[in-house]
């Protein structure tokens, strides 16, 4: 047998061929089939430098090497996918063509890179549309919907155009994947919103219901009962006493001795008979009186069994009200009042049926019902009849609480909203009884909303706040009433003064007609009418002796614009002033002071007061040693001022003040001829008009000479001329009467520079606190004083 020979191909790792020669073996008994006479087909040698083919070749020999290859390829794909997505996000383009145009190196990327890039571009489009849809969603009504499926059509309309814009299947597939993801997010968020919206809607409906319960109670008069004492009739059943209190609360506040008047009621004596006084009413004359406001006609028509012995006693009023209520209720409804009261309490049906009998039942139904229930509870624990007032509101709210819980509201939210509504109603209607509603037990026996931790503190704080608010409002009302009363009093006193002055000017006897007294009583009240009558009585009998000192004081106050109407009226009413001529003179002075006359000017008033102090020799404690002389000096100066105004209409105030200062010097010199008071006569060569001499022998001051007369100042001789010096602003120096500059030239020089803080004028203005008017008067007066000095 020939020897088998073969040359194996080179293995991938060995490029040298090896020839092997086999030694022949002994021939076996049986021939042996040669093993693998043909060599297995091996992979083709790899191309030099092709790592992928090399790895693929090696994979055929090793399973682990195959796994490594797969992992590396997956990582390469992942890296390419990441790079493609980041590049697409960075580029922010609409198509692959735009990306390659911007960056040509992308053209060398693998097909997989392009596929991932285009998928990211497609998802970007969907995400952009999703952001726009989110903004539209938040502005749309769908965001406030309670329907979880309401968003379906919204998403379909918003995302379908994006999908339809796909240019090839791969882009469409990428868009669909992103649309599914965005839609799931939208559906999830909207579902949560829908749940919240439903909760808020139910909570809002609950809050409105609770607020409505409080508002309805307020419309019916609130939950607070009328404050009234119990009826005096004996042996009344609880429902009878409750009915009587509910009726009397709105009619008379429980008073047995009050009758109707347009002004709000007046009391009368319980003498046993109906007062029978008719007053103008909204529906004609009314004689309503007593705890239940029986008219005279109604009371007289009641049978003996209704009113006992017929007297208008408190007990008979109670019995008559019960009898009349039963009779009228039976007539209107055909039903028994006692049975319905026990079954329903003071229900709207009963109130409506008896409204024609008692007008108060037409309004404040809640207060009537609350008064009935409150009285009933006092007479019997737990009382029969339907709960009212606080209990009625609480029962309504408890039903709403059950509905809120069934709709998914939390108990804590219900408690909070109930308490907040009660506080809001209490503040809005100024009724603390609303704060009791949350404290009522629930039908299941559990504590009310106000008993929960934290809620009781809120109610207590609200109660304090409400009390403070009431006190503040009462204070404001009191102050407003005081202001109104003051204005009314001022108007009344002015009316009285005008009436008196008109009568005195005409020389008529002061007599007020009944019509005039009626008008005063109507417009200003009884107090003013009484004051007028006292004044009339005093002036009609003026023969008595007046208090001369008080008359002088009043005349000085009138001259200085300090006498009020009220003080003058008081002086007349008390007899201090009795002479109509004195009254006429004071009233005339007041009139002049109220006008726009110069005598009402504040500076003029100060000058008049200074004149009184100088002439009257006012002492340390404000007492005049010569009051009559002071009064006549001030009166003369006032008359001179009025005469000056009439002769010089339209003169500037500064010139008038300058003239007045000089006129004051003349008047003071006249009454105090030996005084060292600096005087400079304004008018010379004229004959003054002298006032009527006083009986006391005091020589009156001359009135002002005619202002039209030329001013001819007299100059003292040089030997007696005062030494000219500059005067500093001290309290002893009065710039109105004393020159404070050494010469007129110095004054004019300083005046041109008076805005300079170092000027003499500026020092005086700063020290004395000049107003603009005072500054003008200072300049005018100083110029006038300096111009009259010798040698100027």
PDB file of C-alpha atoms in Angstrom, residues 148-425:
ATOM      1  CA  UNK A 148     -60.583  62.705  31.368  1.00  0.00           C
ATOM      2  CA  UNK A 149     -61.371  61.984  27.685  1.00  0.00           C
ATOM      3  CA  UNK A 150     -61.880  65.621  26.733  1.00  0.00           C
ATOM      4  CA  UNK A 151     -58.262  65.842  25.584  1.00  0.00           C
ATOM      5  CA  UNK A 152     -58.527  63.153  22.857  1.00  0.00           C
ATOM      6  CA  UNK A 153     -59.762  65.354  20.045  1.00  0.00           C
ATOM      7  CA  UNK A 154     -57.437  68.150  21.178  1.00  0.00           C
ATOM      8  CA  UNK A 155     -54.387  65.896  20.785  1.00  0.00           C
ATOM      9  CA  UNK A 156     -55.612  64.396  17.512  1.00  0.00           C
ATOM     10  CA  UNK A 157     -56.138  67.813  15.948  1.00  0.00           C
ATOM     11  CA  UNK A 158     -52.777  69.047  17.167  1.00  0.00           C
ATOM     12  CA  UNK A 159     -50.516  66.077  16.326  1.00  0.00           C
ATOM     13  CA  UNK A 160     -52.048  64.665  13.129  1.00  0.00           C
ATOM     14  CA  UNK A 161     -50.594  67.406  10.870  1.00  0.00           C
ATOM     15  CA  UNK A 162     -47.111  66.572  12.163  1.00  0.00           C
ATOM     16  CA  UNK A 163     -47.491  62.866  11.329  1.00  0.00           C
ATOM     17  CA  UNK A 164     -48.868  63.670   7.883  1.00  0.00           C
ATOM     18  CA  UNK A 165     -45.772  65.736   7.158  1.00  0.00           C
ATOM     19  CA  UNK A 166     -43.513  62.635   7.231  1.00  0.00           C
ATOM     20  CA  UNK A 167     -41.717  62.088   3.869  1.00  0.00           C
ATOM     21  CA  UNK A 168     -40.797  58.430   4.308  1.00  0.00           C
ATOM     22  CA  UNK A 169     -41.769  55.460   6.418  1.00  0.00           C
ATOM     23  CA  UNK A 170     -38.797  55.625   8.766  1.00  0.00           C
ATOM     24  CA  UNK A 171     -39.603  59.247   9.642  1.00  0.00           C
ATOM     25  CA  UNK A 172     -43.263  58.406  10.087  1.00  0.00           C
ATOM     26  CA  UNK A 173     -42.410  55.495  12.352  1.00  0.00           C
ATOM     27  CA  UNK A 174     -40.174  57.719  14.499  1.00  0.00           C
ATOM     28  CA  UNK A 175     -42.916  60.361  14.696  1.00  0.00           C
ATOM     29  CA  UNK A 176     -45.530  57.805  15.704  1.00  0.00           C
ATOM     30  CA  UNK A 177     -43.317  56.528  18.523  1.00  0.00           C
ATOM     31  CA  UNK A 178     -42.825  60.080  19.817  1.00  0.00           C
ATOM     32  CA  UNK A 179     -46.524  60.890  19.398  1.00  0.00           C
ATOM     33  CA  UNK A 180     -47.423  57.885  21.539  1.00  0.00           C
ATOM     34  CA  UNK A 181     -45.013  59.002  24.235  1.00  0.00           C
ATOM     35  CA  UNK A 182     -46.250  62.622  24.215  1.00  0.00           C
ATOM     36  CA  UNK A 183     -49.877  61.485  24.193  1.00  0.00           C
ATOM     37  CA  UNK A 184     -49.342  59.266  27.229  1.00  0.00           C
ATOM     38  CA  UNK A 185     -47.886  62.229  29.113  1.00  0.00           C
ATOM     39  CA  UNK A 186     -50.790  64.439  28.108  1.00  0.00           C
ATOM     40  CA  UNK A 187     -53.384  61.849  29.082  1.00  0.00           C
ATOM     41  CA  UNK A 188     -51.753  61.280  32.461  1.00  0.00           C
ATOM     42  CA  UNK A 189     -51.490  64.975  33.304  1.00  0.00           C
ATOM     43  CA  UNK A 190     -55.010  65.725  32.096  1.00  0.00           C
ATOM     44  CA  UNK A 191     -56.443  62.844  34.099  1.00  0.00           C
ATOM     45  CA  UNK A 192     -54.932  64.349  37.259  1.00  0.00           C
ATOM     46  CA  UNK A 193     -56.231  67.785  36.297  1.00  0.00           C
ATOM     47  CA  UNK A 194     -59.695  66.381  35.677  1.00  0.00           C
ATOM     48  CA  UNK A 195     -59.751  64.819  39.137  1.00  0.00           C
ATOM     49  CA  UNK A 196     -58.583  68.072  40.726  1.00  0.00           C
ATOM     50  CA  UNK A 197     -61.050  70.088  38.684  1.00  0.00           C
ATOM     51  CA  UNK A 198     -63.890  67.869  39.803  1.00  0.00           C
ATOM     52  CA  UNK A 199     -62.742  68.190  43.402  1.00  0.00           C
ATOM     53  CA  UNK A 200     -62.476  71.947  43.188  1.00  0.00           C
ATOM     54  CA  UNK A 201     -65.843  72.159  41.476  1.00  0.00           C
ATOM     55  CA  UNK A 202     -67.458  70.102  44.200  1.00  0.00           C
ATOM     56  CA  UNK A 203     -65.654  72.105  46.874  1.00  0.00           C
ATOM     57  CA  UNK A 204     -66.741  75.380  45.276  1.00  0.00           C
ATOM     58  CA  UNK A 205     -70.304  74.130  45.034  1.00  0.00           C
ATOM     59  CA  UNK A 206     -70.156  73.149  48.686  1.00  0.00           C
ATOM     60  CA  UNK A 207     -68.776  76.569  49.657  1.00  0.00           C
ATOM     61  CA  UNK A 208     -71.495  78.314  47.658  1.00  0.00           C
ATOM     62  CA  UNK A 209     -74.106  76.154  49.283  1.00  0.00           C
ATOM     63  CA  UNK A 210     -72.852  77.005  52.772  1.00  0.00           C
ATOM     64  CA  UNK A 211     -72.610  80.700  51.912  1.00  0.00           C
ATOM     65  CA  UNK A 212     -76.107  80.503  50.479  1.00  0.00           C
ATOM     66  CA  UNK A 213     -77.434  79.016  53.703  1.00  0.00           C
ATOM     67  CA  UNK A 214     -75.998  81.928  55.687  1.00  0.00           C
ATOM     68  CA  UNK A 215     -77.236  84.477  53.136  1.00  0.00           C
ATOM     69  CA  UNK A 216     -80.722  82.998  53.188  1.00  0.00           C
ATOM     70  CA  UNK A 217     -80.721  83.232  56.961  1.00  0.00           C
ATOM     71  CA  UNK A 218     -79.638  86.880  56.710  1.00  0.00           C
ATOM     72  CA  UNK A 219     -82.436  87.654  54.246  1.00  0.00           C
ATOM     73  CA  UNK A 220     -84.882  86.187  56.715  1.00  0.00           C
ATOM     74  CA  UNK A 221     -83.498  88.395  59.468  1.00  0.00           C
ATOM     75  CA  UNK A 222     -80.428  86.499  60.581  1.00  0.00           C
ATOM     76  CA  UNK A 223     -80.017  83.797  63.175  1.00  0.00           C
ATOM     77  CA  UNK A 224     -80.092  86.079  66.236  1.00  0.00           C
ATOM     78  CA  UNK A 225     -83.293  86.312  68.219  1.00  0.00           C
ATOM     79  CA  UNK A 226     -85.032  89.537  69.218  1.00  0.00           C
ATOM     80  CA  UNK A 227     -84.088  90.791  72.660  1.00  0.00           C
ATOM     81  CA  UNK A 228     -87.348  90.834  74.551  1.00  0.00           C
ATOM     82  CA  UNK A 229     -88.608  89.912  78.001  1.00  0.00           C
ATOM     83  CA  UNK A 230     -91.119  87.095  78.376  1.00  0.00           C
ATOM     84  CA  UNK A 231     -94.870  87.828  78.468  1.00  0.00           C
ATOM     85  CA  UNK A 232     -96.438  88.478  81.862  1.00  0.00           C
ATOM     86  CA  UNK A 233     -99.561  86.337  81.379  1.00  0.00           C
ATOM     87  CA  UNK A 234     -99.697  83.339  83.715  1.00  0.00           C
ATOM     88  CA  UNK A 235     -99.986  79.635  82.909  1.00  0.00           C
ATOM     89  CA  UNK A 236     -98.807  79.958  79.295  1.00  0.00           C
ATOM     90  CA  UNK A 237     -97.770  76.840  77.416  1.00  0.00           C
ATOM     91  CA  UNK A 238     -94.179  76.925  76.069  1.00  0.00           C
ATOM     92  CA  UNK A 239     -95.340  77.318  72.468  1.00  0.00           C
ATOM     93  CA  UNK A 240     -97.734  80.115  73.491  1.00  0.00           C
ATOM     94  CA  UNK A 241     -95.011  82.112  75.240  1.00  0.00           C
ATOM     95  CA  UNK A 242     -92.682  81.515  72.292  1.00  0.00           C
ATOM     96  CA  UNK A 243     -95.333  82.723  69.834  1.00  0.00           C
ATOM     97  CA  UNK A 244     -95.971  85.893  71.861  1.00  0.00           C
ATOM     98  CA  UNK A 245     -92.261  86.737  72.081  1.00  0.00           C
ATOM     99  CA  UNK A 246     -91.773  86.120  68.351  1.00  0.00           C
ATOM    100  CA  UNK A 247     -94.692  88.444  67.620  1.00  0.00           C
ATOM    101  CA  UNK A 248     -93.729  91.221  70.042  1.00  0.00           C
ATOM    102  CA  UNK A 249     -90.035  91.194  69.084  1.00  0.00           C
ATOM    103  CA  UNK A 250     -90.645  92.857  65.740  1.00  0.00           C
ATOM    104  CA  UNK A 251     -93.610  94.957  66.784  1.00  0.00           C
ATOM    105  CA  UNK A 252     -92.548  96.668  70.023  1.00  0.00           C
ATOM    106  CA  UNK A 253     -89.331  95.023  71.261  1.00  0.00           C
ATOM    107  CA  UNK A 254     -91.508  93.529  74.010  1.00  0.00           C
ATOM    108  CA  UNK A 255     -92.655  96.833  75.582  1.00  0.00           C
ATOM    109  CA  UNK A 256     -96.236  97.077  76.796  1.00  0.00           C
ATOM    110  CA  UNK A 257     -96.320 100.893  77.038  1.00  0.00           C
ATOM    111  CA  UNK A 258     -95.107 102.022  73.625  1.00  0.00           C
ATOM    112  CA  UNK A 259     -97.198 103.524  70.839  1.00  0.00           C
ATOM    113  CA  UNK A 260     -96.490 104.195  67.200  1.00  0.00           C
ATOM    114  CA  UNK A 261     -95.028 107.531  66.050  1.00  0.00           C
ATOM    115  CA  UNK A 262     -93.315 108.401  62.762  1.00  0.00           C
ATOM    116  CA  UNK A 263     -90.147 109.184  64.727  1.00  0.00           C
ATOM    117  CA  UNK A 264     -89.876 105.647  66.108  1.00  0.00           C
ATOM    118  CA  UNK A 265     -92.300 105.353  68.968  1.00  0.00           C
ATOM    119  CA  UNK A 266     -93.249 107.074  72.206  1.00  0.00           C
ATOM    120  CA  UNK A 267     -94.180 105.721  75.617  1.00  0.00           C
ATOM    121  CA  UNK A 268     -97.504 106.229  77.365  1.00  0.00           C
ATOM    122  CA  UNK A 269     -98.945 105.610  80.817  1.00  0.00           C
ATOM    123  CA  UNK A 270    -100.660 102.264  81.347  1.00  0.00           C
ATOM    124  CA  UNK A 271    -103.803 103.777  82.853  1.00  0.00           C
ATOM    125  CA  UNK A 272    -106.071 100.914  81.790  1.00  0.00           C
ATOM    126  CA  UNK A 273    -107.335 102.333  78.505  1.00  0.00           C
ATOM    127  CA  UNK A 274    -105.943 102.166  75.001  1.00  0.00           C
ATOM    128  CA  UNK A 275    -104.174 105.522  74.369  1.00  0.00           C
ATOM    129  CA  UNK A 276    -106.048 106.000  71.080  1.00  0.00           C
ATOM    130  CA  UNK A 277    -103.581 108.589  69.735  1.00  0.00           C
ATOM    131  CA  UNK A 278    -103.472 108.704  65.955  1.00  0.00           C
ATOM    132  CA  UNK A 279    -100.180 109.418  64.204  1.00  0.00           C
ATOM    133  CA  UNK A 280     -99.387 109.749  60.469  1.00  0.00           C
ATOM    134  CA  UNK A 281     -98.401 106.329  59.172  1.00  0.00           C
ATOM    135  CA  UNK A 282     -97.281 104.821  55.866  1.00  0.00           C
ATOM    136  CA  UNK A 283    -100.827 103.588  55.205  1.00  0.00           C
ATOM    137  CA  UNK A 284    -102.715 106.454  56.831  1.00  0.00           C
ATOM    138  CA  UNK A 285    -103.272 107.522  60.446  1.00  0.00           C
ATOM    139  CA  UNK A 286    -102.350 104.824  62.946  1.00  0.00           C
ATOM    140  CA  UNK A 287    -103.177 104.405  66.637  1.00  0.00           C
ATOM    141  CA  UNK A 288    -101.132 101.218  67.135  1.00  0.00           C
ATOM    142  CA  UNK A 289    -100.037 100.756  70.738  1.00  0.00           C
ATOM    143  CA  UNK A 290     -98.898  98.144  73.238  1.00  0.00           C
ATOM    144  CA  UNK A 291     -96.704  95.068  73.068  1.00  0.00           C
ATOM    145  CA  UNK A 292     -98.528  93.753  70.000  1.00  0.00           C
ATOM    146  CA  UNK A 293     -99.384  97.157  68.481  1.00  0.00           C
ATOM    147  CA  UNK A 294    -103.174  96.862  68.647  1.00  0.00           C
ATOM    148  CA  UNK A 295    -104.949  99.733  66.922  1.00  0.00           C
ATOM    149  CA  UNK A 296    -107.763 101.446  68.776  1.00  0.00           C
ATOM    150  CA  UNK A 297    -110.290  99.990  66.317  1.00  0.00           C
ATOM    151  CA  UNK A 298    -108.981  96.439  66.655  1.00  0.00           C
ATOM    152  CA  UNK A 299    -108.838  96.594  70.442  1.00  0.00           C
ATOM    153  CA  UNK A 300    -112.361  97.910  70.745  1.00  0.00           C
ATOM    154  CA  UNK A 301    -113.662  95.183  68.409  1.00  0.00           C
ATOM    155  CA  UNK A 302    -112.243  92.284  70.464  1.00  0.00           C
ATOM    156  CA  UNK A 303    -114.861  90.301  72.426  1.00  0.00           C
ATOM    157  CA  UNK A 304    -114.695  90.101  76.234  1.00  0.00           C
ATOM    158  CA  UNK A 305    -113.279  86.570  76.173  1.00  0.00           C
ATOM    159  CA  UNK A 306    -110.302  87.889  74.234  1.00  0.00           C
ATOM    160  CA  UNK A 307    -109.308  90.806  76.496  1.00  0.00           C
ATOM    161  CA  UNK A 308    -110.587  89.890  79.940  1.00  0.00           C
ATOM    162  CA  UNK A 309    -111.907  92.916  81.801  1.00  0.00           C
ATOM    163  CA  UNK A 310    -111.249  95.142  78.781  1.00  0.00           C
ATOM    164  CA  UNK A 311    -108.420  97.189  80.273  1.00  0.00           C
ATOM    165  CA  UNK A 312    -105.225  97.667  78.276  1.00  0.00           C
ATOM    166  CA  UNK A 313    -103.172  95.869  80.914  1.00  0.00           C
ATOM    167  CA  UNK A 314    -100.061  93.833  79.997  1.00  0.00           C
ATOM    168  CA  UNK A 315    -101.778  90.498  80.787  1.00  0.00           C
ATOM    169  CA  UNK A 316    -104.845  91.391  78.728  1.00  0.00           C
ATOM    170  CA  UNK A 317    -102.565  92.383  75.832  1.00  0.00           C
ATOM    171  CA  UNK A 318    -100.959  88.895  75.960  1.00  0.00           C
ATOM    172  CA  UNK A 319    -104.344  87.076  76.030  1.00  0.00           C
ATOM    173  CA  UNK A 320    -105.738  89.242  73.239  1.00  0.00           C
ATOM    174  CA  UNK A 321    -102.710  88.564  70.994  1.00  0.00           C
ATOM    175  CA  UNK A 322    -103.113  84.799  71.402  1.00  0.00           C
ATOM    176  CA  UNK A 323    -106.847  84.990  70.699  1.00  0.00           C
ATOM    177  CA  UNK A 324    -106.369  87.179  67.620  1.00  0.00           C
ATOM    178  CA  UNK A 325    -103.566  85.000  66.246  1.00  0.00           C
ATOM    179  CA  UNK A 326    -105.624  81.805  66.540  1.00  0.00           C
ATOM    180  CA  UNK A 327    -108.693  83.423  65.007  1.00  0.00           C
ATOM    181  CA  UNK A 328    -106.920  84.978  61.997  1.00  0.00           C
ATOM    182  CA  UNK A 329    -104.812  81.849  61.327  1.00  0.00           C
ATOM    183  CA  UNK A 330    -107.949  79.689  61.345  1.00  0.00           C
ATOM    184  CA  UNK A 331    -109.677  82.134  59.008  1.00  0.00           C
ATOM    185  CA  UNK A 332    -106.776  82.264  56.510  1.00  0.00           C
ATOM    186  CA  UNK A 333    -105.637  78.611  56.494  1.00  0.00           C
ATOM    187  CA  UNK A 334    -108.478  76.642  58.071  1.00  0.00           C
ATOM    188  CA  UNK A 335    -105.891  75.077  60.379  1.00  0.00           C
ATOM    189  CA  UNK A 336    -105.218  75.088  64.120  1.00  0.00           C
ATOM    190  CA  UNK A 337    -102.420  77.501  65.097  1.00  0.00           C
ATOM    191  CA  UNK A 338    -101.397  75.621  68.261  1.00  0.00           C
ATOM    192  CA  UNK A 339    -101.033  72.301  66.434  1.00  0.00           C
ATOM    193  CA  UNK A 340     -98.979  73.830  63.635  1.00  0.00           C
ATOM    194  CA  UNK A 341     -96.743  75.681  66.079  1.00  0.00           C
ATOM    195  CA  UNK A 342     -96.003  72.442  67.909  1.00  0.00           C
ATOM    196  CA  UNK A 343     -95.332  70.613  64.654  1.00  0.00           C
ATOM    197  CA  UNK A 344     -93.496  73.291  62.629  1.00  0.00           C
ATOM    198  CA  UNK A 345     -92.359  76.012  64.979  1.00  0.00           C
ATOM    199  CA  UNK A 346     -92.577  79.574  63.676  1.00  0.00           C
ATOM    200  CA  UNK A 347     -92.477  78.337  60.094  1.00  0.00           C
ATOM    201  CA  UNK A 348     -92.653  80.505  56.944  1.00  0.00           C
ATOM    202  CA  UNK A 349     -96.199  79.257  56.383  1.00  0.00           C
ATOM    203  CA  UNK A 350     -97.371  80.576  59.766  1.00  0.00           C
ATOM    204  CA  UNK A 351     -95.528  83.861  59.298  1.00  0.00           C
ATOM    205  CA  UNK A 352     -97.079  84.373  55.863  1.00  0.00           C
ATOM    206  CA  UNK A 353    -100.587  83.589  57.107  1.00  0.00           C
ATOM    207  CA  UNK A 354    -100.331  86.091  59.975  1.00  0.00           C
ATOM    208  CA  UNK A 355     -98.466  88.849  58.089  1.00  0.00           C
ATOM    209  CA  UNK A 356    -101.700  90.789  57.400  1.00  0.00           C
ATOM    210  CA  UNK A 357    -102.387  90.835  61.136  1.00  0.00           C
ATOM    211  CA  UNK A 358     -98.871  91.849  62.220  1.00  0.00           C
ATOM    212  CA  UNK A 359     -96.869  93.793  59.647  1.00  0.00           C
ATOM    213  CA  UNK A 360     -93.568  92.810  61.278  1.00  0.00           C
ATOM    214  CA  UNK A 361     -94.013  89.248  59.975  1.00  0.00           C
ATOM    215  CA  UNK A 362     -93.433  90.526  56.413  1.00  0.00           C
ATOM    216  CA  UNK A 363     -89.693  90.732  57.110  1.00  0.00           C
ATOM    217  CA  UNK A 364     -86.967  89.329  59.343  1.00  0.00           C
ATOM    218  CA  UNK A 365     -88.500  85.862  59.281  1.00  0.00           C
ATOM    219  CA  UNK A 366     -85.276  84.365  60.589  1.00  0.00           C
ATOM    220  CA  UNK A 367     -85.321  86.587  63.672  1.00  0.00           C
ATOM    221  CA  UNK A 368     -88.948  85.742  64.399  1.00  0.00           C
ATOM    222  CA  UNK A 369     -88.192  82.029  64.050  1.00  0.00           C
ATOM    223  CA  UNK A 370     -85.046  82.329  66.176  1.00  0.00           C
ATOM    224  CA  UNK A 371     -86.959  84.179  68.897  1.00  0.00           C
ATOM    225  CA  UNK A 372     -89.641  81.475  68.929  1.00  0.00           C
ATOM    226  CA  UNK A 373     -87.047  78.691  69.192  1.00  0.00           C
ATOM    227  CA  UNK A 374     -85.015  80.468  71.846  1.00  0.00           C
ATOM    228  CA  UNK A 375     -88.072  81.007  74.028  1.00  0.00           C
ATOM    229  CA  UNK A 376     -89.242  77.453  73.445  1.00  0.00           C
ATOM    230  CA  UNK A 377     -85.857  76.080  74.543  1.00  0.00           C
ATOM    231  CA  UNK A 378     -86.038  78.108  77.736  1.00  0.00           C
ATOM    232  CA  UNK A 379     -89.465  76.761  78.581  1.00  0.00           C
ATOM    233  CA  UNK A 380     -88.737  73.125  77.768  1.00  0.00           C
ATOM    234  CA  UNK A 381     -85.548  71.268  77.071  1.00  0.00           C
ATOM    235  CA  UNK A 382     -85.328  70.050  73.509  1.00  0.00           C
ATOM    236  CA  UNK A 383     -88.735  71.660  72.762  1.00  0.00           C
ATOM    237  CA  UNK A 384     -91.021  70.546  70.016  1.00  0.00           C
ATOM    238  CA  UNK A 385     -91.280  72.145  66.649  1.00  0.00           C
ATOM    239  CA  UNK A 386     -88.857  72.644  63.859  1.00  0.00           C
ATOM    240  CA  UNK A 387     -85.498  74.083  64.845  1.00  0.00           C
ATOM    241  CA  UNK A 388     -84.909  77.608  63.690  1.00  0.00           C
ATOM    242  CA  UNK A 389     -82.232  80.265  63.603  1.00  0.00           C
ATOM    243  CA  UNK A 390     -78.847  78.701  64.281  1.00  0.00           C
ATOM    244  CA  UNK A 391     -80.348  75.219  64.268  1.00  0.00           C
ATOM    245  CA  UNK A 392     -81.985  75.659  60.879  1.00  0.00           C
ATOM    246  CA  UNK A 393     -78.779  76.871  59.256  1.00  0.00           C
ATOM    247  CA  UNK A 394     -76.766  74.102  60.918  1.00  0.00           C
ATOM    248  CA  UNK A 395     -79.191  71.442  59.683  1.00  0.00           C
ATOM    249  CA  UNK A 396     -78.947  72.757  56.121  1.00  0.00           C
ATOM    250  CA  UNK A 397     -75.152  72.771  56.255  1.00  0.00           C
ATOM    251  CA  UNK A 398     -75.020  69.238  57.689  1.00  0.00           C
ATOM    252  CA  UNK A 399     -76.955  67.983  54.679  1.00  0.00           C
ATOM    253  CA  UNK A 400     -74.494  69.732  52.405  1.00  0.00           C
ATOM    254  CA  UNK A 401     -71.584  68.207  54.309  1.00  0.00           C
ATOM    255  CA  UNK A 402     -72.916  64.721  53.582  1.00  0.00           C
ATOM    256  CA  UNK A 403     -73.193  65.558  49.875  1.00  0.00           C
ATOM    257  CA  UNK A 404     -69.639  66.933  49.872  1.00  0.00           C
ATOM    258  CA  UNK A 405     -68.266  63.756  51.437  1.00  0.00           C
ATOM    259  CA  UNK A 406     -70.124  61.650  48.870  1.00  0.00           C
ATOM    260  CA  UNK A 407     -68.517  63.684  46.104  1.00  0.00           C
ATOM    261  CA  UNK A 408     -65.019  62.975  47.374  1.00  0.00           C
ATOM    262  CA  UNK A 409     -64.300  66.027  49.538  1.00  0.00           C
ATOM    263  CA  UNK A 410     -62.101  65.484  52.564  1.00  0.00           C
ATOM    264  CA  UNK A 411     -63.550  66.015  56.014  1.00  0.00           C
ATOM    265  CA  UNK A 412     -60.827  68.517  56.902  1.00  0.00           C
ATOM    266  CA  UNK A 413     -61.604  70.605  53.815  1.00  0.00           C
ATOM    267  CA  UNK A 414     -65.311  70.538  54.663  1.00  0.00           C
ATOM    268  CA  UNK A 415     -64.633  71.648  58.235  1.00  0.00           C
ATOM    269  CA  UNK A 416     -62.358  74.472  57.110  1.00  0.00           C
ATOM    270  CA  UNK A 417     -64.786  75.772  54.488  1.00  0.00           C
ATOM    271  CA  UNK A 418     -67.727  75.631  56.902  1.00  0.00           C
ATOM    272  CA  UNK A 419     -65.880  77.627  59.555  1.00  0.00           C
ATOM    273  CA  UNK A 420     -64.585  80.146  57.005  1.00  0.00           C
ATOM    274  CA  UNK A 421     -68.098  80.693  55.649  1.00  0.00           C
ATOM    275  CA  UNK A 422     -69.477  81.181  59.154  1.00  0.00           C
ATOM    276  CA  UNK A 423     -66.777  83.751  59.944  1.00  0.00           C
ATOM    277  CA  UNK A 424     -67.371  85.548  56.654  1.00  0.00           C
ATOM    278  CA  UNK A 425     -71.134  85.713  57.298  1.00  0.00           C
TER     279      UNK A 425
END
